[in-house]
mmCIF file of C-alpha atoms in Angstrom:
data_model
loop_
_atom_site.group_PDB
_atom_site.id
_atom_site.type_symbol
_atom_site.label_atom_id
_atom_site.label_comp_id
_atom_site.label_asym_id
_atom_site.label_seq_id
_atom_site.Cartn_x
_atom_site.Cartn_y
_atom_site.Cartn_z
ATOM 1 C CA MET A 281 -93.198 47.373 -47.845
ATOM 2 C CA ARG A 282 -96.317 48.873 -49.593
ATOM 3 C CA ARG A 283 -94.119 50.689 -51.760
ATOM 4 C CA MET A 284 -92.172 47.972 -52.901
ATOM 5 C CA SER A 285 -95.513 46.342 -53.644
ATOM 6 C CA ARG A 286 -96.863 48.823 -55.819
ATOM 7 C CA THR A 287 -93.207 48.699 -57.893
ATOM 8 C CA LEU A 288 -93.736 44.707 -57.959
ATOM 9 C CA ILE A 289 -97.333 45.545 -59.279
ATOM 10 C CA SER A 290 -96.228 48.055 -61.804
ATOM 11 C CA VAL A 291 -93.415 46.175 -63.165
ATOM 12 C CA ALA A 292 -96.122 42.871 -63.542
ATOM 13 C CA LEU A 293 -98.457 45.274 -65.620
ATOM 14 C CA ALA A 294 -95.752 46.566 -67.365
ATOM 15 C CA ALA A 295 -94.467 42.735 -68.475
ATOM 16 C CA VAL A 296 -98.064 42.235 -69.613
ATOM 17 C CA ALA A 297 -98.497 45.055 -71.797
ATOM 18 C CA VAL A 298 -95.365 46.480 -73.575
ATOM 19 C CA ALA A 299 -95.231 44.211 -76.736
ATOM 20 C CA GLY A 300 -95.966 46.389 -80.035
ATOM 21 C CA THR A 301 -98.880 44.831 -81.743
ATOM 22 C CA ALA A 302 -99.873 41.380 -80.409
ATOM 23 C CA GLY A 303 -102.874 42.222 -78.288
ATOM 24 C CA TRP A 304 -102.918 40.028 -75.128
ATOM 25 C CA ALA A 305 -101.399 36.527 -76.162
ATOM 26 C CA SER A 306 -98.504 34.975 -74.272
ATOM 27 C CA GLY A 307 -95.024 35.680 -75.594
ATOM 28 C CA ASP A 308 -92.583 33.135 -76.281
ATOM 29 C CA ALA A 309 -89.080 33.994 -75.634
ATOM 30 C CA GLN A 310 -87.016 34.447 -78.848
ATOM 31 C CA GLU A 311 -82.960 33.719 -79.566
ATOM 32 C CA ALA A 312 -81.608 37.115 -80.914
ATOM 33 C CA VAL A 313 -79.595 36.536 -84.705
ATOM 34 C CA THR A 314 -76.667 38.280 -84.308
ATOM 35 C CA GLY A 315 -73.069 37.793 -86.133
ATOM 36 C CA ALA A 316 -71.878 37.852 -89.816
ATOM 37 C CA PRO A 317 -74.510 36.923 -92.816
ATOM 38 C CA VAL A 318 -75.542 33.666 -93.959
ATOM 39 C CA GLY A 319 -72.430 32.192 -95.996
ATOM 40 C CA THR A 320 -69.862 34.058 -94.509
ATOM 41 C CA GLY A 321 -67.671 30.604 -93.968
ATOM 42 C CA ALA A 322 -67.178 30.453 -97.630
ATOM 43 C CA TRP A 323 -66.696 34.165 -98.674
ATOM 44 C CA VAL A 324 -63.995 34.408 -96.299
ATOM 45 C CA GLY A 325 -62.618 31.068 -97.257
ATOM 46 C CA ALA A 326 -62.494 32.439 -100.722
ATOM 47 C CA GLY A 327 -60.331 35.130 -99.339
ATOM 48 C CA LEU A 328 -62.608 38.080 -99.197
ATOM 49 C CA PRO A 329 -62.896 40.687 -95.941
ATOM 50 C CA ASP A 330 -64.338 39.130 -92.925
ATOM 51 C CA PRO A 331 -67.206 40.997 -91.826
ATOM 52 C CA GLY A 332 -66.192 40.300 -88.145
ATOM 53 C CA ARG A 333 -63.098 42.387 -88.730
ATOM 54 C CA VAL A 334 -63.621 44.469 -91.262
ATOM 55 C CA GLY A 335 -66.509 47.555 -90.575
ATOM 56 C CA PRO A 336 -68.811 49.104 -93.157
ATOM 57 C CA VAL A 337 -66.112 51.764 -93.922
ATOM 58 C CA GLY A 338 -63.637 49.174 -95.042
ATOM 59 C CA ILE A 339 -66.351 46.930 -97.056
ATOM 60 C CA ALA A 340 -67.159 50.112 -98.728
ATOM 61 C CA ARG A 341 -63.630 50.510 -99.534
ATOM 62 C CA PHE A 342 -63.471 47.417 -100.757
ATOM 63 C CA PHE A 343 -66.320 46.991 -103.412
ATOM 64 C CA ALA A 344 -65.266 50.818 -104.809
ATOM 65 C CA GLY A 345 -61.843 49.018 -105.975
ATOM 66 C CA LEU A 346 -63.465 46.268 -107.765
ATOM 67 C CA ASP A 347 -64.576 46.666 -111.372
ATOM 68 C CA PRO A 348 -68.345 45.699 -112.726
ATOM 69 C CA VAL A 349 -67.275 42.579 -113.828
ATOM 70 C CA LYS A 350 -65.912 41.527 -110.295
ATOM 71 C CA LYS A 351 -68.731 43.119 -108.899
ATOM 72 C CA MET A 352 -71.136 41.112 -110.149
ATOM 73 C CA LYS A 353 -69.545 38.070 -109.749
ATOM 74 C CA LEU A 354 -69.761 37.972 -106.191
ATOM 75 C CA VAL A 355 -73.435 39.131 -106.307
ATOM 76 C CA ARG A 356 -73.861 35.235 -108.271
ATOM 77 C CA GLU A 357 -71.696 33.862 -106.134
ATOM 78 C CA HIS A 358 -72.174 34.848 -102.394
ATOM 79 C CA PRO A 359 -75.594 36.763 -102.642
ATOM 80 C CA GLY A 360 -76.312 35.767 -98.991
ATOM 81 C CA VAL A 361 -73.196 37.907 -97.569
ATOM 82 C CA VAL A 362 -73.807 40.660 -100.957
ATOM 83 C CA GLY A 363 -76.979 41.148 -99.561
ATOM 84 C CA ASN A 364 -76.928 41.552 -95.905
ATOM 85 C CA LEU A 365 -73.142 43.529 -95.725
ATOM 86 C CA ASP A 366 -73.238 47.138 -94.332
ATOM 87 C CA GLY A 367 -71.082 49.064 -96.338
ATOM 88 C CA VAL A 368 -71.639 47.638 -100.026
ATOM 89 C CA PRO A 369 -73.428 49.443 -102.554
ATOM 90 C CA PRO A 370 -77.183 49.711 -102.529
ATOM 91 C CA GLU A 371 -77.518 48.244 -106.088
ATOM 92 C CA LEU A 372 -75.596 45.380 -105.583
ATOM 93 C CA ARG A 373 -77.597 44.494 -102.689
ATOM 94 C CA TYR A 374 -80.937 44.945 -104.329
ATOM 95 C CA GLU A 375 -79.251 42.496 -107.282
ATOM 96 C CA ALA A 376 -77.841 39.831 -104.649
ATOM 97 C CA ASN A 377 -81.233 40.002 -102.667
ATOM 98 C CA ALA A 378 -83.395 39.467 -105.584
ATOM 99 C CA LEU A 379 -81.890 36.375 -106.328
ATOM 100 C CA VAL A 380 -82.397 35.046 -103.105
ATOM 101 C CA THR A 381 -86.059 36.293 -102.294
ATOM 102 C CA GLU A 382 -87.640 36.209 -105.951
ATOM 103 C CA GLY A 383 -89.873 38.522 -106.101
ATOM 104 C CA ALA A 384 -91.387 37.864 -102.318
ATOM 105 C CA PHE A 385 -91.520 41.488 -101.217
ATOM 106 C CA GLY A 386 -93.227 43.307 -104.124
ATOM 107 C CA GLY A 387 -91.985 46.706 -105.707
ATOM 108 C CA ALA A 388 -89.620 47.674 -102.403
ATOM 109 C CA GLY A 389 -86.146 47.189 -102.785
ATOM 110 C CA VAL A 390 -85.034 44.363 -100.374
ATOM 111 C CA LEU A 391 -81.711 46.088 -98.818
ATOM 112 C CA ALA A 392 -81.291 42.756 -96.601
ATOM 113 C CA TYR A 393 -82.847 39.803 -96.053
ATOM 114 C CA ASP A 394 -81.875 37.286 -93.080
ATOM 115 C CA PRO A 395 -83.659 33.619 -93.445
ATOM 116 C CA ARG A 396 -82.274 32.894 -90.011
ATOM 117 C CA GLY A 397 -84.513 32.469 -86.954
ATOM 118 C CA ARG A 398 -88.128 34.166 -88.279
ATOM 119 C CA GLY A 399 -86.207 36.207 -90.789
ATOM 120 C CA GLN A 400 -85.005 39.692 -91.341
ATOM 121 C CA VAL A 401 -85.807 41.901 -93.875
ATOM 122 C CA ALA A 402 -84.883 45.713 -95.342
ATOM 123 C CA LEU A 403 -87.356 47.451 -97.921
ATOM 124 C CA VAL A 404 -86.501 50.335 -99.169
ATOM 125 C CA TYR A 405 -88.907 52.635 -100.637
ATOM 126 C CA GLY A 406 -87.511 55.486 -103.134
ATOM 127 C CA ASP A 407 -83.776 55.993 -104.465
ATOM 128 C CA LEU A 408 -81.693 55.453 -101.403
ATOM 129 C CA ALA A 409 -78.254 56.484 -102.962
ATOM 130 C CA ARG A 410 -79.358 59.860 -104.384
ATOM 131 C CA ALA A 411 -82.418 60.964 -101.813
ATOM 132 C CA ALA A 412 -81.415 64.267 -100.644
ATOM 133 C CA HIS A 413 -83.052 62.863 -97.460
ATOM 134 C CA VAL A 414 -83.232 59.635 -95.942
ATOM 135 C CA ALA A 415 -85.860 57.988 -93.172
ATOM 136 C CA VAL A 416 -85.370 54.428 -91.337
ATOM 137 C CA VAL A 417 -88.657 52.808 -89.622
ATOM 138 C CA VAL A 418 -87.627 50.841 -86.409
ATOM 139 C CA PRO A 419 -90.499 48.034 -85.566
ATOM 140 C CA GLY A 420 -91.959 46.852 -82.317
ATOM 141 C CA SER A 421 -92.703 43.504 -81.737
ATOM 142 C CA ASP A 422 -94.255 40.447 -83.879
ATOM 143 C CA VAL A 423 -92.504 41.922 -87.182
ATOM 144 C CA ASP A 424 -90.271 39.782 -88.901
ATOM 145 C CA ALA A 425 -89.564 38.768 -92.702
ATOM 146 C CA GLY A 426 -92.801 36.806 -93.024
ATOM 147 C CA HIS A 427 -95.009 39.541 -90.984
ATOM 148 C CA VAL A 428 -93.804 42.901 -92.219
ATOM 149 C CA ARG A 429 -96.613 44.357 -93.973
ATOM 150 C CA PRO A 430 -97.745 46.909 -91.179
ATOM 151 C CA LEU A 431 -94.219 48.036 -91.183
ATOM 152 C CA ALA A 432 -94.094 48.094 -94.766
ATOM 153 C CA ASP A 433 -96.881 50.037 -94.776
ATOM 154 C CA MET A 434 -95.629 52.809 -92.487
ATOM 155 C CA ALA A 435 -92.561 53.361 -94.565
ATOM 156 C CA ALA A 436 -94.285 53.427 -97.730
ATOM 157 C CA ALA A 437 -97.187 56.007 -96.168
ATOM 158 C CA LEU A 438 -93.822 58.111 -95.079
ATOM 159 C CA HIS A 439 -92.474 57.964 -98.659
ATOM 160 C CA ARG A 440 -95.749 59.412 -99.868
ATOM 161 C CA ALA A 441 -96.270 62.122 -96.958
ATOM 162 C CA THR A 442 -92.628 63.237 -98.634
ATOM 163 C CA GLY A 443 -93.833 63.631 -102.125
ATOM 164 C CA GLY A 444 -91.604 60.580 -102.715
ATOM 165 C CA ARG A 445 -88.653 63.208 -102.396
ATOM 166 C CA THR A 446 -87.602 60.898 -98.686
ATOM 167 C CA ALA A 447 -85.850 57.553 -99.767
ATOM 168 C CA VAL A 448 -87.556 55.184 -96.060
ATOM 169 C CA VAL A 449 -86.197 52.069 -94.921
ATOM 170 C CA ALA A 450 -88.401 49.487 -93.511
ATOM 171 C CA TRP A 451 -85.891 48.265 -90.722
ATOM 172 C CA ALA A 452 -86.955 44.784 -89.665
ATOM 173 C CA GLY A 453 -83.393 43.891 -89.171
ATOM 174 C CA TYR A 454 -83.533 42.772 -85.602
ATOM 175 C CA THR A 455 -85.441 39.823 -83.752
ATOM 176 C CA THR A 456 -88.646 41.336 -82.043
ATOM 177 C CA PRO A 457 -90.343 40.047 -79.425
ATOM 178 C CA VAL A 458 -93.285 37.757 -80.015
ATOM 179 C CA GLY A 459 -96.712 38.773 -77.962
ATOM 180 C CA VAL A 460 -96.675 39.501 -74.584
ATOM 181 C CA GLY A 461 -93.990 38.257 -72.410
ATOM 182 C CA LEU A 462 -90.790 39.129 -70.558
ATOM 183 C CA ASP A 463 -88.825 39.443 -73.852
ATOM 184 C CA ALA A 464 -91.131 42.924 -74.272
ATOM 185 C CA ALA A 465 -90.734 43.952 -70.850
ATOM 186 C CA THR A 466 -86.736 43.634 -70.463
ATOM 187 C CA GLY A 467 -84.293 44.793 -72.674
ATOM 188 C CA ARG A 468 -82.443 41.734 -74.045
ATOM 189 C CA LEU A 469 -83.449 41.759 -77.561
ATOM 190 C CA ALA A 470 -83.448 45.674 -77.823
ATOM 191 C CA GLU A 471 -79.635 45.182 -76.838
ATOM 192 C CA ALA A 472 -78.876 42.761 -79.773
ATOM 193 C CA GLY A 473 -81.264 44.854 -82.153
ATOM 194 C CA ALA A 474 -79.435 48.426 -81.098
ATOM 195 C CA GLU A 475 -75.889 46.971 -82.220
ATOM 196 C CA ARG A 476 -77.207 45.653 -85.761
ATOM 197 C CA LEU A 477 -79.194 49.254 -85.846
ATOM 198 C CA ALA A 478 -76.133 51.309 -85.319
ATOM 199 C CA ARG A 479 -73.971 48.847 -88.020
ATOM 200 C CA PHE A 480 -76.640 49.542 -90.634
ATOM 201 C CA ALA A 481 -76.825 53.194 -90.091
ATOM 202 C CA ASP A 482 -72.736 53.475 -90.313
ATOM 203 C CA GLY A 483 -73.438 51.112 -93.707
ATOM 204 C CA LEU A 484 -75.432 53.822 -94.953
ATOM 205 C CA ALA A 485 -72.966 56.690 -94.036
ATOM 206 C CA ALA A 486 -70.100 54.434 -95.649
ATOM 207 C CA VAL A 487 -71.860 54.593 -99.154
ATOM 208 C CA GLY A 488 -72.645 57.772 -98.808
ATOM 209 C CA ALA A 489 -76.519 58.015 -98.088
ATOM 210 C CA ALA A 490 -77.979 60.719 -96.291
ATOM 211 C CA GLU A 491 -77.904 60.668 -92.650
ATOM 212 C CA PRO A 492 -81.250 59.222 -91.578
ATOM 213 C CA SER A 493 -84.208 60.308 -89.356
ATOM 214 C CA VAL A 494 -85.097 57.277 -87.467
ATOM 215 C CA PHE A 495 -88.319 56.854 -86.346
ATOM 216 C CA CYS A 496 -89.005 54.270 -83.749
ATOM 217 C CA HIS A 497 -92.232 52.383 -83.029
ATOM 218 C CA SER A 498 -92.823 50.910 -79.521
ATOM 219 C CA TYR A 499 -90.359 48.144 -78.684
ATOM 220 C CA GLY A 500 -88.653 49.610 -81.549
ATOM 221 C CA SER A 501 -88.152 52.923 -79.658
ATOM 222 C CA VAL A 502 -85.974 50.406 -76.645
ATOM 223 C CA VAL A 503 -84.025 49.614 -79.599
ATOM 224 C CA CYS A 504 -83.320 53.276 -80.728
ATOM 225 C CA GLY A 505 -82.641 54.233 -77.029
ATOM 226 C CA LEU A 506 -80.082 52.089 -76.479
ATOM 227 C CA ALA A 507 -78.314 52.650 -79.937
ATOM 228 C CA ALA A 508 -78.650 56.512 -80.111
ATOM 229 C CA HIS A 509 -75.087 57.036 -78.193
ATOM 230 C CA GLU A 510 -73.568 55.479 -81.443
ATOM 231 C CA LEU A 511 -76.419 55.742 -83.787
ATOM 232 C CA LYS A 512 -75.663 58.274 -86.929
ATOM 233 C CA ALA A 513 -78.842 59.978 -86.934
ATOM 234 C CA LYS A 514 -79.857 63.659 -87.275
ATOM 235 C CA ASP A 515 -83.311 62.659 -85.721
ATOM 236 C CA LEU A 516 -84.863 60.320 -83.306
ATOM 237 C CA VAL A 517 -88.658 59.903 -83.339
ATOM 238 C CA VAL A 518 -90.258 57.962 -81.146
ATOM 239 C CA PHE A 519 -93.898 57.193 -80.722
ATOM 240 C CA GLY A 520 -96.072 54.311 -79.083
ATOM 241 C CA SER A 521 -92.973 54.399 -76.830
ATOM 242 C CA PRO A 522 -92.890 52.210 -73.382
ATOM 243 C CA GLY A 523 -89.245 54.087 -72.640
ATOM 244 C CA MET A 524 -86.314 54.186 -74.033
ATOM 245 C CA ARG A 525 -84.031 52.827 -70.888
ATOM 246 C CA ALA A 526 -83.148 56.383 -70.373
ATOM 247 C CA GLU A 527 -84.864 59.381 -67.969
ATOM 248 C CA ASN A 528 -84.155 62.027 -70.541
ATOM 249 C CA VAL A 529 -82.728 63.161 -73.218
ATOM 250 C CA ALA A 530 -79.268 63.472 -71.780
ATOM 251 C CA GLU A 531 -78.624 59.990 -70.620
ATOM 252 C CA LEU A 532 -79.250 58.961 -74.644
ATOM 253 C CA GLY A 533 -75.909 60.518 -75.195
ATOM 254 C CA THR A 534 -76.811 61.261 -78.470
ATOM 255 C CA SER A 535 -76.191 64.773 -80.800
ATOM 256 C CA ALA A 536 -79.600 63.963 -82.719
ATOM 257 C CA ARG A 537 -82.736 65.655 -82.248
ATOM 258 C CA VAL A 538 -85.154 63.923 -80.076
ATOM 259 C CA TRP A 539 -88.621 63.806 -80.837
ATOM 260 C CA ALA A 540 -91.756 61.754 -79.039
ATOM 261 C CA ALA A 541 -95.239 61.442 -80.133
ATOM 262 C CA LYS A 542 -98.275 59.512 -78.098
ATOM 263 C CA ASP A 543 -101.808 59.940 -79.007
ATOM 264 C CA PRO A 544 -104.525 59.842 -76.235
ATOM 265 C CA THR A 545 -106.093 56.540 -77.563
ATOM 266 C CA ASP A 546 -103.187 54.614 -77.392
ATOM 267 C CA TRP A 547 -103.128 51.807 -74.815
ATOM 268 C CA ILE A 548 -99.318 51.884 -74.377
ATOM 269 C CA ASP A 549 -100.472 54.856 -71.987
ATOM 270 C CA ARG A 550 -101.572 52.451 -69.354
ATOM 271 C CA VAL A 551 -98.300 50.924 -69.126
ATOM 272 C CA PRO A 552 -96.494 51.648 -65.845
ATOM 273 C CA ASN A 553 -93.125 53.737 -66.737
ATOM 274 C CA VAL A 554 -90.752 51.870 -64.294
ATOM 275 C CA SER A 555 -87.843 50.126 -64.257
ATOM 276 C CA PHE A 556 -87.108 47.669 -61.704
ATOM 277 C CA ALA A 557 -84.839 44.409 -61.696
ATOM 278 C CA GLY A 558 -84.063 44.592 -65.705
ATOM 279 C CA LEU A 559 -87.981 44.705 -66.214
ATOM 280 C CA GLY A 560 -89.660 47.910 -67.844
ATOM 281 C CA HIS A 561 -88.097 50.791 -69.928
ATOM 282 C CA GLY A 562 -88.120 53.785 -67.475
ATOM 283 C CA ALA A 563 -89.177 57.255 -68.341
ATOM 284 C CA ASP A 564 -92.032 58.074 -70.541
ATOM 285 C CA PRO A 565 -90.367 60.148 -73.691
ATOM 286 C CA THR A 566 -93.758 61.927 -74.165
ATOM 287 C CA GLU A 567 -93.153 63.450 -70.551
ATOM 288 C CA PRO A 568 -91.783 67.354 -70.347
ATOM 289 C CA SER A 569 -89.144 66.184 -67.751
ATOM 290 C CA PHE A 570 -87.871 64.083 -70.313
ATOM 291 C CA GLY A 571 -86.704 66.946 -72.621
ATOM 292 C CA ALA A 572 -87.812 65.668 -76.094
ATOM 293 C CA ARG A 573 -89.704 67.473 -78.813
ATOM 294 C CA ARG A 574 -93.467 67.033 -78.824
ATOM 295 C CA ILE A 575 -95.134 65.353 -81.644
ATOM 296 C CA PRO A 576 -98.885 66.285 -81.965
ATOM 297 C CA ALA A 577 -100.722 63.166 -82.290
ATOM 298 C CA GLU A 578 -104.353 63.849 -81.000
ATOM 299 C CA ASP A 579 -105.903 62.689 -84.389
ATOM 300 C CA ALA A 580 -104.226 59.305 -84.527
ATOM 301 C CA ALA A 581 -106.061 56.124 -83.470
ATOM 302 C CA GLY A 582 -104.539 53.337 -81.523
ATOM 303 C CA HIS A 583 -101.140 52.064 -81.185
ATOM 304 C CA GLY A 584 -100.836 51.862 -84.950
ATOM 305 C CA GLY A 585 -102.355 55.159 -86.241
ATOM 306 C CA TYR A 586 -99.560 57.266 -86.219
ATOM 307 C CA PHE A 587 -98.579 57.018 -90.316
ATOM 308 C CA ALA A 588 -102.432 57.494 -91.337
ATOM 309 C CA ALA A 589 -103.207 59.272 -94.137
ATOM 310 C CA GLY A 590 -104.617 63.025 -92.748
ATOM 311 C CA THR A 591 -102.826 62.924 -89.667
ATOM 312 C CA SER A 592 -100.951 65.626 -87.649
ATOM 313 C CA SER A 593 -98.627 62.750 -86.865
ATOM 314 C CA LEU A 594 -97.678 62.069 -90.199
ATOM 315 C CA ARG A 595 -97.507 65.609 -91.637
ATOM 316 C CA ALA A 596 -94.723 65.999 -88.827
ATOM 317 C CA PHE A 597 -92.998 62.834 -89.271
ATOM 318 C CA ALA A 598 -92.890 64.258 -93.165
ATOM 319 C CA ALA A 599 -91.342 67.397 -92.317
ATOM 320 C CA ILE A 600 -89.121 65.992 -90.013
ATOM 321 C CA ALA A 601 -87.826 63.352 -92.599
ATOM 322 C CA GLU A 602 -87.370 66.500 -95.384
ATOM 323 C CA GLY A 603 -85.680 68.949 -92.578
ATOM 324 C CA ASP A 604 -88.350 71.006 -92.711
ATOM 325 C CA VAL A 605 -88.485 71.865 -88.856
ATOM 326 C CA ARG A 606 -85.792 73.556 -86.380
#
């Protein structure tokens, strides 16, 4: 009975503490945005490929068979679909989303923009189509299209740290938890996000982009853990992680190299690594028994300091993104 009580207390603490950056405010339950892009009904009604039936490879093949005039006609007539459909060439997605977002995201290329719910967005720093290396940064809680700056700053910092040679995507492409609550302590939103992340990576492969290194922050590491078995990635890098819903690297079912970082001042270290009745996210990926490659992060500060200029963690992230490690 005492052991059960300790487990329940640990789970309760996990429910209070696993959100990404929201502090100690209460969290509101979120409804995951899933499914085909806005405007798909009109798109399919015009005789165009149904995103529910045709995957990124088929979409890429369809667009490869169009001449430039027809491609731009689709951009103008169906920007919500073209701008969010995995398998569409990046330059066309940029054009389509520019029509919708009207410069709202500064100088980044907008690879996706979905206005539903709190909004989802994917921003690109660098030349995604031609870069020899690609990185994708997956955020934790409280990130959406209207609150993307912390994620965008991470992606921009990684892009700079690689000397601009790596194209970096700030992927706010799933419904994240808000504040601290059951959403952050369970895998419900992560499961929906994992499906979207895997399809996004399939889309990168379909258009010939380099296989990405995927960097997963906080609750984003839960998303990456659930996606790992089908995610096309050469590296999975988790930092500030509450767990990946696996007890070790083998349980992830991935051929990607798995890396983990946690700095000594990160409050995530106070989150119990438990899993009980659907609450909590399991083992700490930085523990030796998990089997991930450890990334130095002693000079990072807090839960959000892993991409700070001059830190060991950022240098290691840049080396991983550029393939300069074994």
